[in-house]
mmCIF file of N, CA, C and O in Angstrom:
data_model
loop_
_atom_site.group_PDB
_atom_site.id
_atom_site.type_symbol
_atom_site.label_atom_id
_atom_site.label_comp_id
_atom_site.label_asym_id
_atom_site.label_seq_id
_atom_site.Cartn_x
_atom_site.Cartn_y
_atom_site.Cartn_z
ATOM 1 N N UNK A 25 0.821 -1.190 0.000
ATOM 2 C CA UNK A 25 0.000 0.000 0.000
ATOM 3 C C UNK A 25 0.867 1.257 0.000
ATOM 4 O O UNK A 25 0.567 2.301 -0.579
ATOM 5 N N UNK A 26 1.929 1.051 0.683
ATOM 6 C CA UNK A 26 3.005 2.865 0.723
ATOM 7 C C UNK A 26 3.786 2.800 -0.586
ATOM 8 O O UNK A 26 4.231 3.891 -0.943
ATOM 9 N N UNK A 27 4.172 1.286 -1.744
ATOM 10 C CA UNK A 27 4.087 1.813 -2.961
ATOM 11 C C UNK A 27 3.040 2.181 -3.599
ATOM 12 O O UNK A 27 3.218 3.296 -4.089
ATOM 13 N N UNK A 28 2.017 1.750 -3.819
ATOM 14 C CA UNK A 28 0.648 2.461 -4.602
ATOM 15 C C UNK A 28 0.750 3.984 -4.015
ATOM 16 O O UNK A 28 1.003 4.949 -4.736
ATOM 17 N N UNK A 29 0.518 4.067 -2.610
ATOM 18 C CA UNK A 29 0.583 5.819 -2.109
ATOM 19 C C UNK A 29 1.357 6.430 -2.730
ATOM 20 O O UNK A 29 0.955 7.449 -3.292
ATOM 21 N N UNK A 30 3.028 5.953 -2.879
ATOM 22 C CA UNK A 30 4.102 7.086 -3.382
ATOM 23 C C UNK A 30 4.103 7.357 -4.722
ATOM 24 O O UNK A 30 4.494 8.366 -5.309
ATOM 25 N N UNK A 31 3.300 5.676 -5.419
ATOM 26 C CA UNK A 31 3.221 6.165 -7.169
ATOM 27 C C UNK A 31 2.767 7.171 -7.429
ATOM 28 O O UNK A 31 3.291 7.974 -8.201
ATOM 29 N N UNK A 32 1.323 7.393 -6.631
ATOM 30 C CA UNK A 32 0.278 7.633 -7.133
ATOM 31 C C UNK A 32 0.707 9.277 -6.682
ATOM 32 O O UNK A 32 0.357 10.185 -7.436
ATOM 33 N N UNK A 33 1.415 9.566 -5.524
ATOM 34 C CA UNK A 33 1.794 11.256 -4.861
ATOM 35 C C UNK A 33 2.712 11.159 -5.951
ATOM 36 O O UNK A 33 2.324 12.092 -6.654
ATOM 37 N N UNK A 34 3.888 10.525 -6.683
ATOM 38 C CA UNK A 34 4.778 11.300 -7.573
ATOM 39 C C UNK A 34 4.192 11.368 -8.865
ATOM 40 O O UNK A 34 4.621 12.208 -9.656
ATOM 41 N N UNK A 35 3.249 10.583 -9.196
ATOM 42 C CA UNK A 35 2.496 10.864 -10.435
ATOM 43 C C UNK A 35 1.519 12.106 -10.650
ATOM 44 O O UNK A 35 1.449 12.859 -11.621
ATOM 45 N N UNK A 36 0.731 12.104 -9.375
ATOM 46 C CA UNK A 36 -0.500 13.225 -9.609
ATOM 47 C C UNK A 36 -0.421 14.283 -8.394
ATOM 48 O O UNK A 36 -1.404 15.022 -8.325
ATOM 49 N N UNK A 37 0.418 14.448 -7.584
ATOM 50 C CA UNK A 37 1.102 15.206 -6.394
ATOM 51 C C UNK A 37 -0.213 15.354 -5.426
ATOM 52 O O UNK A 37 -0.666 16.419 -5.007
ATOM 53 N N UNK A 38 -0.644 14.239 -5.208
ATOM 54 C CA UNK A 38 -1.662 14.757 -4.198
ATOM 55 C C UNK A 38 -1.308 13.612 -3.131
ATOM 56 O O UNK A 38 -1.628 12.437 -3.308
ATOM 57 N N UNK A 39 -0.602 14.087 -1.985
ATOM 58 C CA UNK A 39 -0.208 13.410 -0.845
ATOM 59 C C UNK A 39 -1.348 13.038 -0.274
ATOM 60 O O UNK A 39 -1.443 11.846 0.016
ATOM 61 N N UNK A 40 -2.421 13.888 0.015
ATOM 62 C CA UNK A 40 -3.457 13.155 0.944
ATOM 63 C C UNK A 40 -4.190 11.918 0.644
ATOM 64 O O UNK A 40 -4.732 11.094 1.380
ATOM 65 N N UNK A 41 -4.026 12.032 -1.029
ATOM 66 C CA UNK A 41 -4.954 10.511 -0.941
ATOM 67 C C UNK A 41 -3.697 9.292 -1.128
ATOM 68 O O UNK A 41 -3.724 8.061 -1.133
ATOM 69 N N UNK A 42 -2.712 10.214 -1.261
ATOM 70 C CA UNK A 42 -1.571 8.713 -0.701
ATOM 71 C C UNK A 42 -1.640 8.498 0.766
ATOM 72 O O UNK A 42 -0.933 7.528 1.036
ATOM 73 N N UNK A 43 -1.924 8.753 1.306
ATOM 74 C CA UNK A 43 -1.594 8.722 2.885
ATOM 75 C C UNK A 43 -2.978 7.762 2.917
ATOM 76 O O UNK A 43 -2.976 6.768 3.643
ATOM 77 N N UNK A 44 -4.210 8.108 2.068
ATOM 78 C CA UNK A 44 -5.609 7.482 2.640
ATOM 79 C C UNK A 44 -5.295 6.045 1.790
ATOM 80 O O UNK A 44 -6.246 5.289 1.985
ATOM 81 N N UNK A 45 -4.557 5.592 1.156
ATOM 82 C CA UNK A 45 -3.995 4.832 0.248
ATOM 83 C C UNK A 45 -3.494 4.039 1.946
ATOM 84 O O UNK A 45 -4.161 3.429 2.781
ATOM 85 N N UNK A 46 -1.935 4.449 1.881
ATOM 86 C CA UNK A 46 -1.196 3.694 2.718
ATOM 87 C C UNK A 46 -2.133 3.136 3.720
ATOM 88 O O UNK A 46 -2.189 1.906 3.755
ATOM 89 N N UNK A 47 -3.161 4.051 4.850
ATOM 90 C CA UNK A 47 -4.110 3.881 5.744
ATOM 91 C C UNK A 47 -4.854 2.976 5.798
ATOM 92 O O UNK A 47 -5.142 2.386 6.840
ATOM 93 N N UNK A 48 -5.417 2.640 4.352
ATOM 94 C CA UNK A 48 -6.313 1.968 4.230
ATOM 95 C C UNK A 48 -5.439 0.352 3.968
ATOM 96 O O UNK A 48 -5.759 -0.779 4.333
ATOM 97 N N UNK A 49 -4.453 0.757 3.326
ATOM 98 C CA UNK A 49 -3.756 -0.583 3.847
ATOM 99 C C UNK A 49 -3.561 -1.474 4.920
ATOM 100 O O UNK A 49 -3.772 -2.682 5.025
ATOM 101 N N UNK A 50 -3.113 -0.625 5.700
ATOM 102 C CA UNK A 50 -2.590 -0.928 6.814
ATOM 103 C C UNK A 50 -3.892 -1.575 7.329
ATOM 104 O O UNK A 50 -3.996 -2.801 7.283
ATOM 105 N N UNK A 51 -5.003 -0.726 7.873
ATOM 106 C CA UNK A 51 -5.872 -1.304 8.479
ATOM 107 C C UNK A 51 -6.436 -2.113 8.001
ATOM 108 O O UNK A 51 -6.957 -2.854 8.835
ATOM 109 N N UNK A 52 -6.720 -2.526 6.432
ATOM 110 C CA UNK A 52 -7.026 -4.103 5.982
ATOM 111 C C UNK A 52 -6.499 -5.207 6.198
ATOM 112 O O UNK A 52 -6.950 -6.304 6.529
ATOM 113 N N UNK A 53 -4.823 -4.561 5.837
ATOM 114 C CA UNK A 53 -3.737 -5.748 6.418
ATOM 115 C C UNK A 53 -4.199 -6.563 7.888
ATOM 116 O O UNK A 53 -4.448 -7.740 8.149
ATOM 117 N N UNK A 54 -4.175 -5.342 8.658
ATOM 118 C CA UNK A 54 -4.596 -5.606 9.635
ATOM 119 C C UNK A 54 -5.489 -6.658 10.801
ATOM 120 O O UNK A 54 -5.156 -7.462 11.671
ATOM 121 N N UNK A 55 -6.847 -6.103 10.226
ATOM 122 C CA UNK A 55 -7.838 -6.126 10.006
ATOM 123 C C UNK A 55 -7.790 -8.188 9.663
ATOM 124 O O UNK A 55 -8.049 -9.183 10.340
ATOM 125 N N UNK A 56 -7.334 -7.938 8.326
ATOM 126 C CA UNK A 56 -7.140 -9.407 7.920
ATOM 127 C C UNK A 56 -6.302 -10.664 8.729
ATOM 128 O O UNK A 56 -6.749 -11.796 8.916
ATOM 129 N N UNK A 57 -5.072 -10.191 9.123
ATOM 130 C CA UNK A 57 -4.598 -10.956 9.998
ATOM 131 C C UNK A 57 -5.176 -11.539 11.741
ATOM 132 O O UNK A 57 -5.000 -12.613 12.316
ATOM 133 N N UNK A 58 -5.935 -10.210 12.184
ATOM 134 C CA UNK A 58 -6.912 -10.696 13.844
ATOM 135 C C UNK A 58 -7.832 -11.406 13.152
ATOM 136 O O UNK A 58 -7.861 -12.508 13.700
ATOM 137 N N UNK A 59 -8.806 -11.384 12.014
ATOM 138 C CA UNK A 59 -9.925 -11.929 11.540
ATOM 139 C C UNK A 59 -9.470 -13.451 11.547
ATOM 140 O O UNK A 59 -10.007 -14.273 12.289
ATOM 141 N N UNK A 60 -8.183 -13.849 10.446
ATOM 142 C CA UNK A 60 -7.852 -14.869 10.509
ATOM 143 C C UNK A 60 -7.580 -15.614 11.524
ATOM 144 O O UNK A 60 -8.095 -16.730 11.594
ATOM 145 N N UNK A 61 -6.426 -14.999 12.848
ATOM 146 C CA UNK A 61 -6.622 -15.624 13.573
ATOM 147 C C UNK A 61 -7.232 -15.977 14.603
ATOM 148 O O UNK A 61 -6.855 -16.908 15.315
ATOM 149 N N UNK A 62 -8.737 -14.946 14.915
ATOM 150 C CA UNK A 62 -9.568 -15.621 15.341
ATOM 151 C C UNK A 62 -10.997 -16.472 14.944
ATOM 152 O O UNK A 62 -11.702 -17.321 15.490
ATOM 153 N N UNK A 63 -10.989 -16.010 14.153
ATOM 154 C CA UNK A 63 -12.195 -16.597 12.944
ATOM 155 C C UNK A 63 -11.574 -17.942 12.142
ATOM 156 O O UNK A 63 -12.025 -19.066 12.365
ATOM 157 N N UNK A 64 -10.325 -17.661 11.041
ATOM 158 C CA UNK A 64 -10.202 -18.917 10.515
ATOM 159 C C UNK A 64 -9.861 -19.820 10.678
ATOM 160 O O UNK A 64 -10.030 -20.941 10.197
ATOM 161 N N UNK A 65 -9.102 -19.227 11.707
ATOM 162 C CA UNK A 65 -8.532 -20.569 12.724
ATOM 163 C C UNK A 65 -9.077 -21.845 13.449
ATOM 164 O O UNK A 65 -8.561 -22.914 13.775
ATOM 165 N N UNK A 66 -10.315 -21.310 13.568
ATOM 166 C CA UNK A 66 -11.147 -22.069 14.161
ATOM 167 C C UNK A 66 -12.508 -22.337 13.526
ATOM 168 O O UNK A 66 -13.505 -22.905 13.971
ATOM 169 N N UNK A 67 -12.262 -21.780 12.397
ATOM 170 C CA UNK A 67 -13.515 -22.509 11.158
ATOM 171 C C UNK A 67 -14.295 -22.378 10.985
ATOM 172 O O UNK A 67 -15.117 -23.120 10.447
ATOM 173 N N UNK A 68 -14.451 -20.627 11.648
ATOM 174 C CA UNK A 68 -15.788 -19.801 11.721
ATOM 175 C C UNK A 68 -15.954 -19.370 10.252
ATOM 176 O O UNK A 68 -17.000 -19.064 9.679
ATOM 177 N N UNK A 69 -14.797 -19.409 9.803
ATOM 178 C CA UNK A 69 -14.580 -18.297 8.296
ATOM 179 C C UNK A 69 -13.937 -18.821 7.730
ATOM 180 O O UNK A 69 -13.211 -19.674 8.240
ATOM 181 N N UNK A 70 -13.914 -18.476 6.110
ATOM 182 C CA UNK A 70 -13.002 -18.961 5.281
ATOM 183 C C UNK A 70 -12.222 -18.302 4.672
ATOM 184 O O UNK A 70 -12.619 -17.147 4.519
ATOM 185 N N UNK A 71 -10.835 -18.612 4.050
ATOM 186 C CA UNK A 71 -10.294 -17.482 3.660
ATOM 187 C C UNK A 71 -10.723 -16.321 2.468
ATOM 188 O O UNK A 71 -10.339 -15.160 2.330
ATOM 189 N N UNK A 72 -11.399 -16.899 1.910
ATOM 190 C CA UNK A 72 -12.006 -15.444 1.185
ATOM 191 C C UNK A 72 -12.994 -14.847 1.918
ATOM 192 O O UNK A 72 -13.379 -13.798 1.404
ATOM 193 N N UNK A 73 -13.578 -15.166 3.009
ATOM 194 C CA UNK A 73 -14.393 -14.224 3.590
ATOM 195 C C UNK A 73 -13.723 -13.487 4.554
ATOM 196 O O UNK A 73 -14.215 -12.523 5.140
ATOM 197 N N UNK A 74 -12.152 -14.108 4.797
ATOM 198 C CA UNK A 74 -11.321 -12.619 5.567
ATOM 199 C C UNK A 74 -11.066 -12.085 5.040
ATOM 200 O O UNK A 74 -11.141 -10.921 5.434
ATOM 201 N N UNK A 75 -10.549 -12.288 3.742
ATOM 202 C CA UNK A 75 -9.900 -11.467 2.799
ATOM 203 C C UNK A 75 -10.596 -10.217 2.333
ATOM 204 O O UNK A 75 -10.123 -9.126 2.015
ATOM 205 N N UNK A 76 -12.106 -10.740 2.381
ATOM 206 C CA UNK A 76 -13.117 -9.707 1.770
ATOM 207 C C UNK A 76 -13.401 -9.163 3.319
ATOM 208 O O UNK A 76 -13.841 -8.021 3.184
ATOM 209 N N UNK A 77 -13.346 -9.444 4.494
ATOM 210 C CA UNK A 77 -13.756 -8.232 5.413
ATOM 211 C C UNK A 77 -12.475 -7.523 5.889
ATOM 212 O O UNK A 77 -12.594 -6.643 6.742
ATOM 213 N N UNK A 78 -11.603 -7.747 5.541
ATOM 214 C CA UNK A 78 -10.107 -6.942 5.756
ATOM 215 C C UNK A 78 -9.926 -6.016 4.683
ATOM 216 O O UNK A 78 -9.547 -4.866 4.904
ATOM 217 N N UNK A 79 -10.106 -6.331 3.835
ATOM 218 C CA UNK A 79 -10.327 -5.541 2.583
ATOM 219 C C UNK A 79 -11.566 -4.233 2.907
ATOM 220 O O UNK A 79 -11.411 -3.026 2.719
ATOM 221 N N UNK A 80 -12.687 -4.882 3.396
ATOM 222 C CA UNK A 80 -14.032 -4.255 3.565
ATOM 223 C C UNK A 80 -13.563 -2.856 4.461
ATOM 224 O O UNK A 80 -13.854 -1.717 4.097
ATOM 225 N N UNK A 81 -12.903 -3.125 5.506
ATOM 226 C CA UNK A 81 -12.320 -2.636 6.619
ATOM 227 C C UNK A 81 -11.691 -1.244 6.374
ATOM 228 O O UNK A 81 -11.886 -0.159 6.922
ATOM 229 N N UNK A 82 -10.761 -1.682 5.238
ATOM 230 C CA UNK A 82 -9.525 -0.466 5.012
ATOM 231 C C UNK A 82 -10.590 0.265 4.567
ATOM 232 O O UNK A 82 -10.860 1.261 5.239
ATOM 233 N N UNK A 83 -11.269 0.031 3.603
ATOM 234 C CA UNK A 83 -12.337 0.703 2.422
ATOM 235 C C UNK A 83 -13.153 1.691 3.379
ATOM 236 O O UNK A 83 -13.292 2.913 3.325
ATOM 237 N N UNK A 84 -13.553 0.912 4.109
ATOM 238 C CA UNK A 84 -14.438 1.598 5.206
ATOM 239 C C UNK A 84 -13.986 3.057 5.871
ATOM 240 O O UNK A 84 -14.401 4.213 5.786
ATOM 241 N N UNK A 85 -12.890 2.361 6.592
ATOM 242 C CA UNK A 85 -12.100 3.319 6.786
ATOM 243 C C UNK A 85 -11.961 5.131 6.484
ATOM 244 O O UNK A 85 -12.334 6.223 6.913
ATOM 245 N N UNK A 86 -11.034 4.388 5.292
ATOM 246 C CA UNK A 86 -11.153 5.976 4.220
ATOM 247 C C UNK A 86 -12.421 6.623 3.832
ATOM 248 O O UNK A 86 -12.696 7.819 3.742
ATOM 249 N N UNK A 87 -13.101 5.617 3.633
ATOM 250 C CA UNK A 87 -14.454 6.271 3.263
ATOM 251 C C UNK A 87 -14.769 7.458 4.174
ATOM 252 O O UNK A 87 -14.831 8.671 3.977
ATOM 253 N N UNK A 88 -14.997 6.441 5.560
ATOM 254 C CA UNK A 88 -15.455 7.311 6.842
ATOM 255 C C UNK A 88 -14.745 8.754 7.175
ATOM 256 O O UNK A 88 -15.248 9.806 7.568
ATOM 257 N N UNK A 89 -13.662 8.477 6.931
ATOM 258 C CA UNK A 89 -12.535 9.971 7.173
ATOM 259 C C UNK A 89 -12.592 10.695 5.912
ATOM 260 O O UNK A 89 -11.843 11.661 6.056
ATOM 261 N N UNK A 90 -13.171 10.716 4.598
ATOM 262 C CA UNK A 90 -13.316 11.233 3.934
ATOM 263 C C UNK A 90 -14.590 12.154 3.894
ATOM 264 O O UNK A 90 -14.683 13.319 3.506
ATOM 265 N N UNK A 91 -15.718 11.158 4.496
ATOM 266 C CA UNK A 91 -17.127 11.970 4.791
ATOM 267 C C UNK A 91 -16.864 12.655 5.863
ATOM 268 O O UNK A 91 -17.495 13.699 5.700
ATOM 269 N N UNK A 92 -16.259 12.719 6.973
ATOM 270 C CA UNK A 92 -15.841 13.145 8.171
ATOM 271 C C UNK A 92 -15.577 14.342 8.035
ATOM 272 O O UNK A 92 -15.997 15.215 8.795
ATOM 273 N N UNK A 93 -14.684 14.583 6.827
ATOM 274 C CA UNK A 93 -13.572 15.402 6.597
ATOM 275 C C UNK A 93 -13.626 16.695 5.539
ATOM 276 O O UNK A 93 -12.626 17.391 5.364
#
């Protein structure tokens, strides 16, 4: 995610939505790894359904601080 952010700030110079870039990484990354290990681990979930709420997560995220903001 902090390469997509820096492409995207040296291509079109707008730092803030690199930063909502990196952010939203992070907290999917995130996001995805506690899901897994408490959910898939134990066979509540499968891996595309962490994948898609870690994903869901970051998205969310930015969204929210964008309407916020």
């Amino acid at each position: 995610s902090i390469i997509c952010g820096l492409v995207y700030s040296i291509l079109f110079g707008e730092f803030l939505v690199a930063l909502f870039v990196f952010f939203a990484g992070v907290i999917g990354s995130t996001a995805d790894s506690l899901l897994g290990a408490v959910f898939e681990n134990r066979g509540k979930l499968d891996k595309m359904q962490v994948n898609f709420i870690g994903t869901l997560c970051g998205t969310l995220l930015v969204f929210l601080v964008q309407v916020l903001t």
